[in-house]
Amino acid sequence: ADPTNEYNTAFAVNGANLEITDNGSTLSVPVSSLGTDDQNLNLAGNALSIEDGNSVDLSGYLDNTDDQNLTGATLSGANVLQIDIEGGASTTVDLSSLDDSGTDDQNLNLAANTLSIEDGNSVNLSGYLDNTDAQTLSTSGAAGDISISGGNTIAINVNDADADPTNERNTAFAVNAGNLQITDSGGTLSVPVSSLGTDSQTLSTNGTPGHIAISGGNFTTINVNDADSVIGNEYNTAFAVVGANLTITDGGGARSVALSSLGTDDQYDDEVPLRTPIDVDDAGKSVAQGYVVENNVQEVINAIAPITSKAARIFYPPSIAVDASTNGTGRTLNLYTQYTAQFATPAVASAGAPSAIPTYTAAELYYYVTYYDPAVFANVSINASGVMTYDVIAQPSTYNSLINVVFVVK
């Protein structure tokens, strides 16, 4: 009379068995005996079938593909990219987040031996520090060859007509009669020793007690054995003329010397000797060669006077334009009147200068043509009044064509 004690009370897989339990007992069956619901799909041609089941024909779906082509990409504005697709709707992409000012510029930085790149990594260059470019030049043993270490060799071709490598060497180097001379097979070259300057230097104190300095160089400290260790009592304290004496006073007392014993520095020009006798007015170098050598100031003045007087008598007239644009014969140009006209009305004068430059009369001058361009001028002559006659035979090819005129005071 109990309607519930026939119910199943458990249903489970236990081990490899499927078990059902009710009030009466538990019954089991091996799970393997139940088989599985595993099934395989198979596609044969356009027919799709399932194991132990049916099949379907897929032919109707063959032209329904998902192939599509992108048809365009357009940048709208500065940061919006529109992408178009075949058979579909367009879409846009906001590129503003990618904007880094529009460049990929990066800076390199070298700190000690580490090379780094902006927004990137770094490398240590220490291993390359011994990779120097030090190289040595040398001769390779073959005449005329120059080699560089770790590199190639080149031949230096010297045009030595007589093929004698020794006859270009200097054979003498000496000071002769005030000149420094270098001699080789081509002759002797000279330069006055006086033009080389001197290595004269001046000793002085540099403001510090005990220091002695040399001009253009260093200084040294002079240690004086001062028994009383008082540095001030050796100083001179007075230096004066007292009566007829020159007197110097220091910590030890005063010392005097008669001024008359010092003599004077009065000298006449013929009493002042030259440090090195020179030849002013001739090309010679010594009396032994037959030339007069000046030994004092008076002799130099006497020799220079006629030379300078000659130099002052010679001068160039101002620049004068000569028309050579066309050929012609027997043309004339009054050089004297051109000279006086320009000197009478100078374009500019310094403050306080007279308005005109002094000139000579035509009769006080000699006139010379020292040079003319023979490709442009011919039959050039000049008379005693400063009138030049000339022919123009061709036009100048450059602005360097000229006639050179010199005036000499009679």
XYZ file of C-alpha atoms in Angstrom:
410
model
C 0.000 0.000 0.000
C 3.094 2.377 -0.436
C 3.002 4.075 -3.848
C 6.591 5.514 -3.580
C 8.847 2.584 -2.816
C 8.914 1.522 -6.419
C 10.537 4.796 -7.618
C 14.113 4.922 -9.026
C 16.275 6.551 -6.419
C 19.607 6.883 -8.309
C 20.851 6.985 -11.880
C 24.664 7.364 -12.393
C 27.786 6.228 -14.178
C 29.916 4.219 -11.814
C 33.275 3.188 -13.209
C 32.580 1.791 -16.665
C 28.899 1.000 -15.820
C 25.643 2.884 -16.050
C 23.673 2.127 -12.841
C 19.969 2.531 -11.971
C 18.912 2.112 -8.312
C 15.439 1.721 -6.821
C 14.111 0.433 -3.522
C 14.590 -3.108 -4.603
C 18.266 -2.985 -5.744
C 20.779 -1.542 -8.240
C 20.993 -2.755 -11.811
C 24.119 -2.134 -13.972
C 24.969 -2.178 -17.666
C 28.458 -1.511 -19.173
C 28.540 1.903 -20.744
C 30.538 0.502 -23.680
C 27.555 -1.602 -24.656
C 25.460 1.519 -25.211
C 27.645 2.677 -28.096
C 28.220 6.500 -28.836
C 26.508 9.229 -30.792
C 29.757 10.199 -32.536
C 29.082 11.000 -36.178
C 31.335 12.109 -39.063
C 30.517 14.633 -41.796
C 31.534 13.805 -45.345
C 31.605 16.053 -48.436
C 31.471 14.223 -51.775
C 31.242 16.640 -54.678
C 28.560 19.111 -53.639
C 26.786 16.576 -51.308
C 27.322 16.966 -47.558
C 26.341 13.793 -45.563
C 26.414 12.753 -41.897
C 27.333 9.275 -40.664
C 24.217 7.150 -40.030
C 22.119 10.056 -41.290
C 21.062 11.898 -44.400
C 22.819 14.208 -46.902
C 22.145 17.652 -48.437
C 23.097 19.161 -51.832
C 25.151 22.400 -51.484
C 25.198 23.291 -55.184
C 22.877 26.200 -54.680
C 25.390 27.929 -52.426
C 28.402 27.794 -54.779
C 27.957 31.392 -56.148
C 27.420 32.952 -52.737
C 31.048 33.764 -51.928
C 32.385 36.353 -49.509
C 35.132 37.568 -51.877
C 35.247 41.364 -51.876
C 37.787 43.970 -53.024
C 38.732 47.206 -51.317
C 37.903 49.896 -53.910
C 39.476 53.035 -52.450
C 41.003 54.898 -49.529
C 40.602 58.677 -49.174
C 42.153 61.005 -46.575
C 39.495 63.495 -45.490
C 40.787 66.498 -43.647
C 44.051 66.037 -41.723
C 43.296 62.905 -39.676
C 40.257 60.998 -41.149
C 40.859 58.050 -43.529
C 37.783 56.724 -45.489
C 38.037 53.100 -46.748
C 35.616 51.827 -49.468
C 34.779 48.101 -50.059
C 33.140 46.359 -53.040
C 29.423 45.743 -52.503
C 29.520 47.227 -49.006
C 29.382 50.438 -47.032
C 32.396 52.731 -46.528
C 33.922 53.258 -43.128
C 36.240 55.925 -41.668
C 39.259 55.686 -39.385
C 40.363 58.531 -37.096
C 44.176 58.837 -37.400
C 44.617 61.729 -34.959
C 46.054 59.431 -32.284
C 48.920 58.575 -34.661
C 49.932 62.231 -35.169
C 53.467 62.899 -33.806
C 53.886 66.233 -35.647
C 54.175 64.462 -38.983
C 57.826 63.404 -38.855
C 59.876 60.453 -37.777
C 62.832 62.725 -37.011
C 65.003 61.340 -34.273
C 68.133 62.674 -32.627
C 71.329 60.761 -31.941
C 73.073 61.378 -28.619
C 76.570 60.299 -27.538
C 77.169 60.137 -23.776
C 80.643 58.864 -22.896
C 80.889 55.694 -25.024
C 77.123 55.091 -25.346
C 75.342 56.055 -28.590
C 71.535 56.301 -28.274
C 68.685 57.290 -30.602
C 65.655 59.271 -29.501
C 62.665 57.030 -28.655
C 64.874 53.982 -29.305
C 67.652 51.882 -27.880
C 71.376 52.534 -27.290
C 74.642 50.782 -28.110
C 77.978 50.747 -26.288
C 80.862 51.836 -28.547
C 83.639 51.001 -26.063
C 84.769 48.079 -28.181
C 85.628 50.468 -31.009
C 87.862 52.811 -29.018
C 91.042 51.091 -30.152
C 90.013 51.370 -33.796
C 92.096 54.484 -34.544
C 92.996 55.974 -37.878
C 96.662 56.399 -36.942
C 98.760 55.680 -39.992
C 102.435 56.068 -40.819
C 103.940 57.330 -44.061
C 107.195 55.735 -45.171
C 109.272 54.904 -48.190
C 108.739 51.330 -49.303
C 112.323 50.729 -50.359
C 111.790 51.441 -54.044
C 113.122 54.806 -55.221
C 110.321 57.352 -55.494
C 107.710 55.182 -53.698
C 105.686 56.485 -50.731
C 103.644 54.000 -48.627
C 101.010 54.441 -45.906
C 100.606 51.848 -43.165
C 97.627 49.597 -43.832
C 97.208 51.119 -47.278
C 98.699 51.305 -50.717
C 101.924 52.593 -52.269
C 102.234 55.347 -54.872
C 105.197 56.311 -56.999
C 106.332 59.950 -56.870
C 107.706 60.893 -60.271
C 110.266 63.687 -60.098
C 111.426 65.184 -63.383
C 115.177 64.945 -62.874
C 116.532 65.538 -66.350
C 120.061 64.277 -65.659
C 118.883 61.309 -63.501
C 121.433 62.311 -60.858
C 119.697 62.380 -57.434
C 122.614 64.124 -55.710
C 123.334 67.251 -57.719
C 120.340 69.170 -56.326
C 121.728 69.028 -52.793
C 122.988 72.086 -50.950
C 126.784 72.120 -51.010
C 127.515 75.118 -48.778
C 125.768 77.101 -46.030
C 127.664 80.094 -44.627
C 127.603 83.749 -43.578
C 129.646 85.852 -46.008
C 130.082 89.636 -45.712
C 126.809 90.183 -43.859
C 124.777 87.747 -45.989
C 123.466 84.268 -45.252
C 124.345 82.162 -48.317
C 123.103 78.745 -49.479
C 124.917 77.117 -52.411
C 123.882 74.173 -54.585
C 124.679 73.051 -58.128
C 122.454 75.801 -59.523
C 124.365 78.655 -57.857
C 124.379 80.640 -54.625
C 121.398 82.409 -53.032
C 121.945 85.185 -50.469
C 119.822 87.025 -47.936
C 121.081 89.836 -45.668
C 121.579 88.568 -42.130
C 120.041 91.817 -40.869
C 116.703 90.858 -42.464
C 116.502 87.736 -40.287
C 116.030 89.784 -37.132
C 117.700 88.912 -33.829
C 116.990 86.794 -30.804
C 117.603 89.766 -28.524
C 115.729 89.401 -25.248
C 115.405 91.626 -22.226
C 115.937 90.586 -18.599
C 113.744 92.311 -16.017
C 112.090 91.849 -12.651
C 108.424 90.967 -12.950
C 107.315 92.818 -9.829
C 108.039 89.979 -7.375
C 111.133 90.219 -5.134
C 113.751 87.703 -6.185
C 112.193 87.045 -9.632
C 114.170 87.539 -12.842
C 112.145 87.286 -16.088
C 113.232 87.152 -19.747
C 111.103 88.705 -22.498
C 109.053 86.116 -24.346
C 110.028 83.432 -21.837
C 109.742 82.313 -18.217
C 111.119 83.626 -14.927
C 113.307 82.193 -12.191
C 113.742 82.954 -8.503
C 117.151 84.226 -7.341
C 117.926 83.268 -3.755
C 120.266 85.805 -2.153
C 122.176 84.912 1.048
C 120.921 87.729 3.246
C 122.600 87.153 6.598
C 120.308 89.463 8.595
C 117.147 88.302 6.762
C 116.080 91.916 6.266
C 115.116 92.346 2.625
C 114.846 96.132 2.765
C 118.228 97.274 3.994
C 120.042 96.515 0.732
C 117.767 98.791 -1.318
C 119.080 102.019 -2.790
C 117.319 104.815 -0.951
C 118.607 107.829 -2.855
C 120.097 108.602 -6.254
C 120.964 112.243 -6.829
C 123.498 114.769 -8.091
C 125.137 116.426 -5.108
C 127.352 119.269 -6.136
C 129.695 117.947 -8.803
C 129.119 114.324 -7.806
C 126.598 111.562 -8.669
C 125.605 109.990 -5.326
C 123.850 106.653 -4.633
C 122.662 105.906 -1.078
C 121.563 102.540 0.420
C 121.434 100.901 3.874
C 125.212 100.754 3.984
C 125.765 104.437 3.300
C 126.393 106.736 0.325
C 128.724 106.295 -2.637
C 129.721 109.165 -4.934
C 131.507 109.554 -8.222
C 132.641 112.784 -9.832
C 130.416 113.690 -12.776
C 133.420 114.924 -14.672
C 134.776 111.380 -14.753
C 131.701 110.142 -16.628
C 132.485 112.205 -19.704
C 129.674 113.189 -22.133
C 127.696 111.516 -24.870
C 128.317 114.383 -27.301
C 129.078 112.988 -30.754
C 129.321 114.404 -34.248
C 127.932 112.561 -37.216
C 131.403 111.547 -38.372
C 132.121 110.172 -34.863
C 129.190 107.728 -34.845
C 130.396 104.408 -36.286
C 128.025 101.956 -37.925
C 127.601 98.577 -36.194
C 128.243 96.938 -39.581
C 129.844 98.959 -42.420
C 127.608 99.018 -45.509
C 127.909 99.919 -49.182
C 125.148 102.463 -49.895
C 125.918 103.778 -53.376
C 127.468 100.790 -55.184
C 126.742 97.103 -55.716
C 129.993 95.967 -54.111
C 130.486 94.377 -50.749
C 133.973 95.399 -49.580
C 136.951 97.668 -50.149
C 138.891 94.623 -51.379
C 136.436 94.390 -54.272
C 137.139 97.992 -55.278
C 134.105 99.716 -53.741
C 133.737 102.422 -51.095
C 132.164 101.113 -47.872
C 130.489 103.626 -45.523
C 131.702 103.275 -41.909
C 129.916 106.112 -40.086
C 126.748 108.206 -40.226
C 128.333 111.097 -42.135
C 129.595 108.794 -44.888
C 126.100 107.268 -45.231
C 124.518 110.748 -45.492
C 127.047 111.761 -48.145
C 126.321 108.613 -50.153
C 122.523 108.823 -49.868
C 122.205 112.534 -50.767
C 122.851 112.209 -54.524
C 120.696 109.082 -54.705
C 117.672 110.707 -53.061
C 118.121 113.897 -55.083
C 117.838 111.838 -58.259
C 114.797 109.955 -57.027
C 112.967 113.180 -56.179
C 113.412 114.468 -59.723
C 111.498 111.577 -61.316
C 107.703 111.307 -61.171
C 104.727 109.903 -63.072
C 102.055 112.231 -64.453
C 98.431 111.451 -63.472
C 96.474 108.767 -65.329
C 95.382 109.910 -68.792
C 92.858 108.067 -70.982
C 94.027 107.370 -74.546
C 91.245 106.678 -77.074
C 92.077 103.437 -78.923
C 88.538 102.468 -79.916
C 89.359 102.990 -83.622
C 92.508 102.817 -85.726
C 94.215 106.001 -86.847
C 97.610 107.557 -87.654
C 99.385 110.717 -86.551
C 97.226 111.243 -83.483
C 98.529 113.654 -80.794
C 98.034 114.062 -77.056
C 99.505 116.938 -75.001
C 100.703 115.141 -71.888
C 101.973 118.341 -70.262
C 98.609 120.161 -70.409
C 96.834 117.036 -69.142
C 99.253 116.970 -66.174
C 98.816 120.678 -65.278
C 95.015 120.538 -65.693
C 94.596 117.641 -63.259
C 97.075 119.077 -60.721
C 95.327 122.488 -60.837
C 91.884 121.036 -59.991
C 92.251 117.933 -57.803
C 88.964 116.168 -57.007
C 89.664 115.863 -53.260
C 92.228 117.421 -50.889
C 93.018 116.846 -47.207
C 92.056 119.402 -44.575
C 94.241 122.524 -44.797
C 95.820 121.546 -48.129
C 96.131 124.177 -50.913
C 93.449 124.002 -53.609
C 96.022 123.259 -56.356
C 99.143 121.066 -56.541
C 102.376 122.870 -57.542
C 103.536 122.090 -61.096
C 106.640 122.619 -63.225
C 106.732 124.611 -66.451
C 106.960 122.648 -69.694
C 110.561 123.834 -70.184
C 111.617 122.518 -66.754
C 110.846 118.892 -67.659
C 112.153 116.055 -69.784
C 109.512 113.663 -71.187
C 109.861 109.893 -71.655
C 107.707 107.027 -72.904
C 109.144 103.982 -71.109
C 106.689 101.452 -72.524
C 103.701 101.072 -74.876
C 101.700 98.071 -76.070
C 103.123 97.271 -79.545
C 99.988 95.280 -80.419
C 97.885 98.468 -80.097
C 100.247 101.438 -80.722
C 102.964 102.232 -83.255
C 105.211 105.168 -84.274
C 105.102 106.636 -80.748
C 107.186 109.809 -80.167
C 107.196 112.766 -77.759
C 108.566 116.293 -78.266
C 110.277 118.712 -75.871
C 106.967 120.352 -74.966
C 105.351 117.099 -73.807
C 103.206 116.448 -76.910
C 103.012 112.742 -77.787
C 102.350 111.531 -81.358
C 101.174 107.962 -82.030
C 99.295 105.588 -84.343
C 96.502 103.209 -83.199
C 96.900 99.984 -85.193
C 94.480 97.678 -83.279
C 92.004 97.697 -80.440
C 93.091 96.375 -76.981
C 91.977 92.833 -76.194
C 91.886 93.592 -72.431
C 91.943 96.600 -70.111
C 95.663 96.037 -69.447
C 96.942 97.896 -72.540
C 98.804 101.059 -71.601
C 101.432 103.686 -72.417
C 103.844 104.362 -69.542
C 105.057 108.010 -69.315
C 107.715 109.448 -66.952
C 108.530 113.128 -66.282
C 112.035 114.149 -65.083
C 112.887 117.564 -63.629
C 115.834 119.099 -65.481
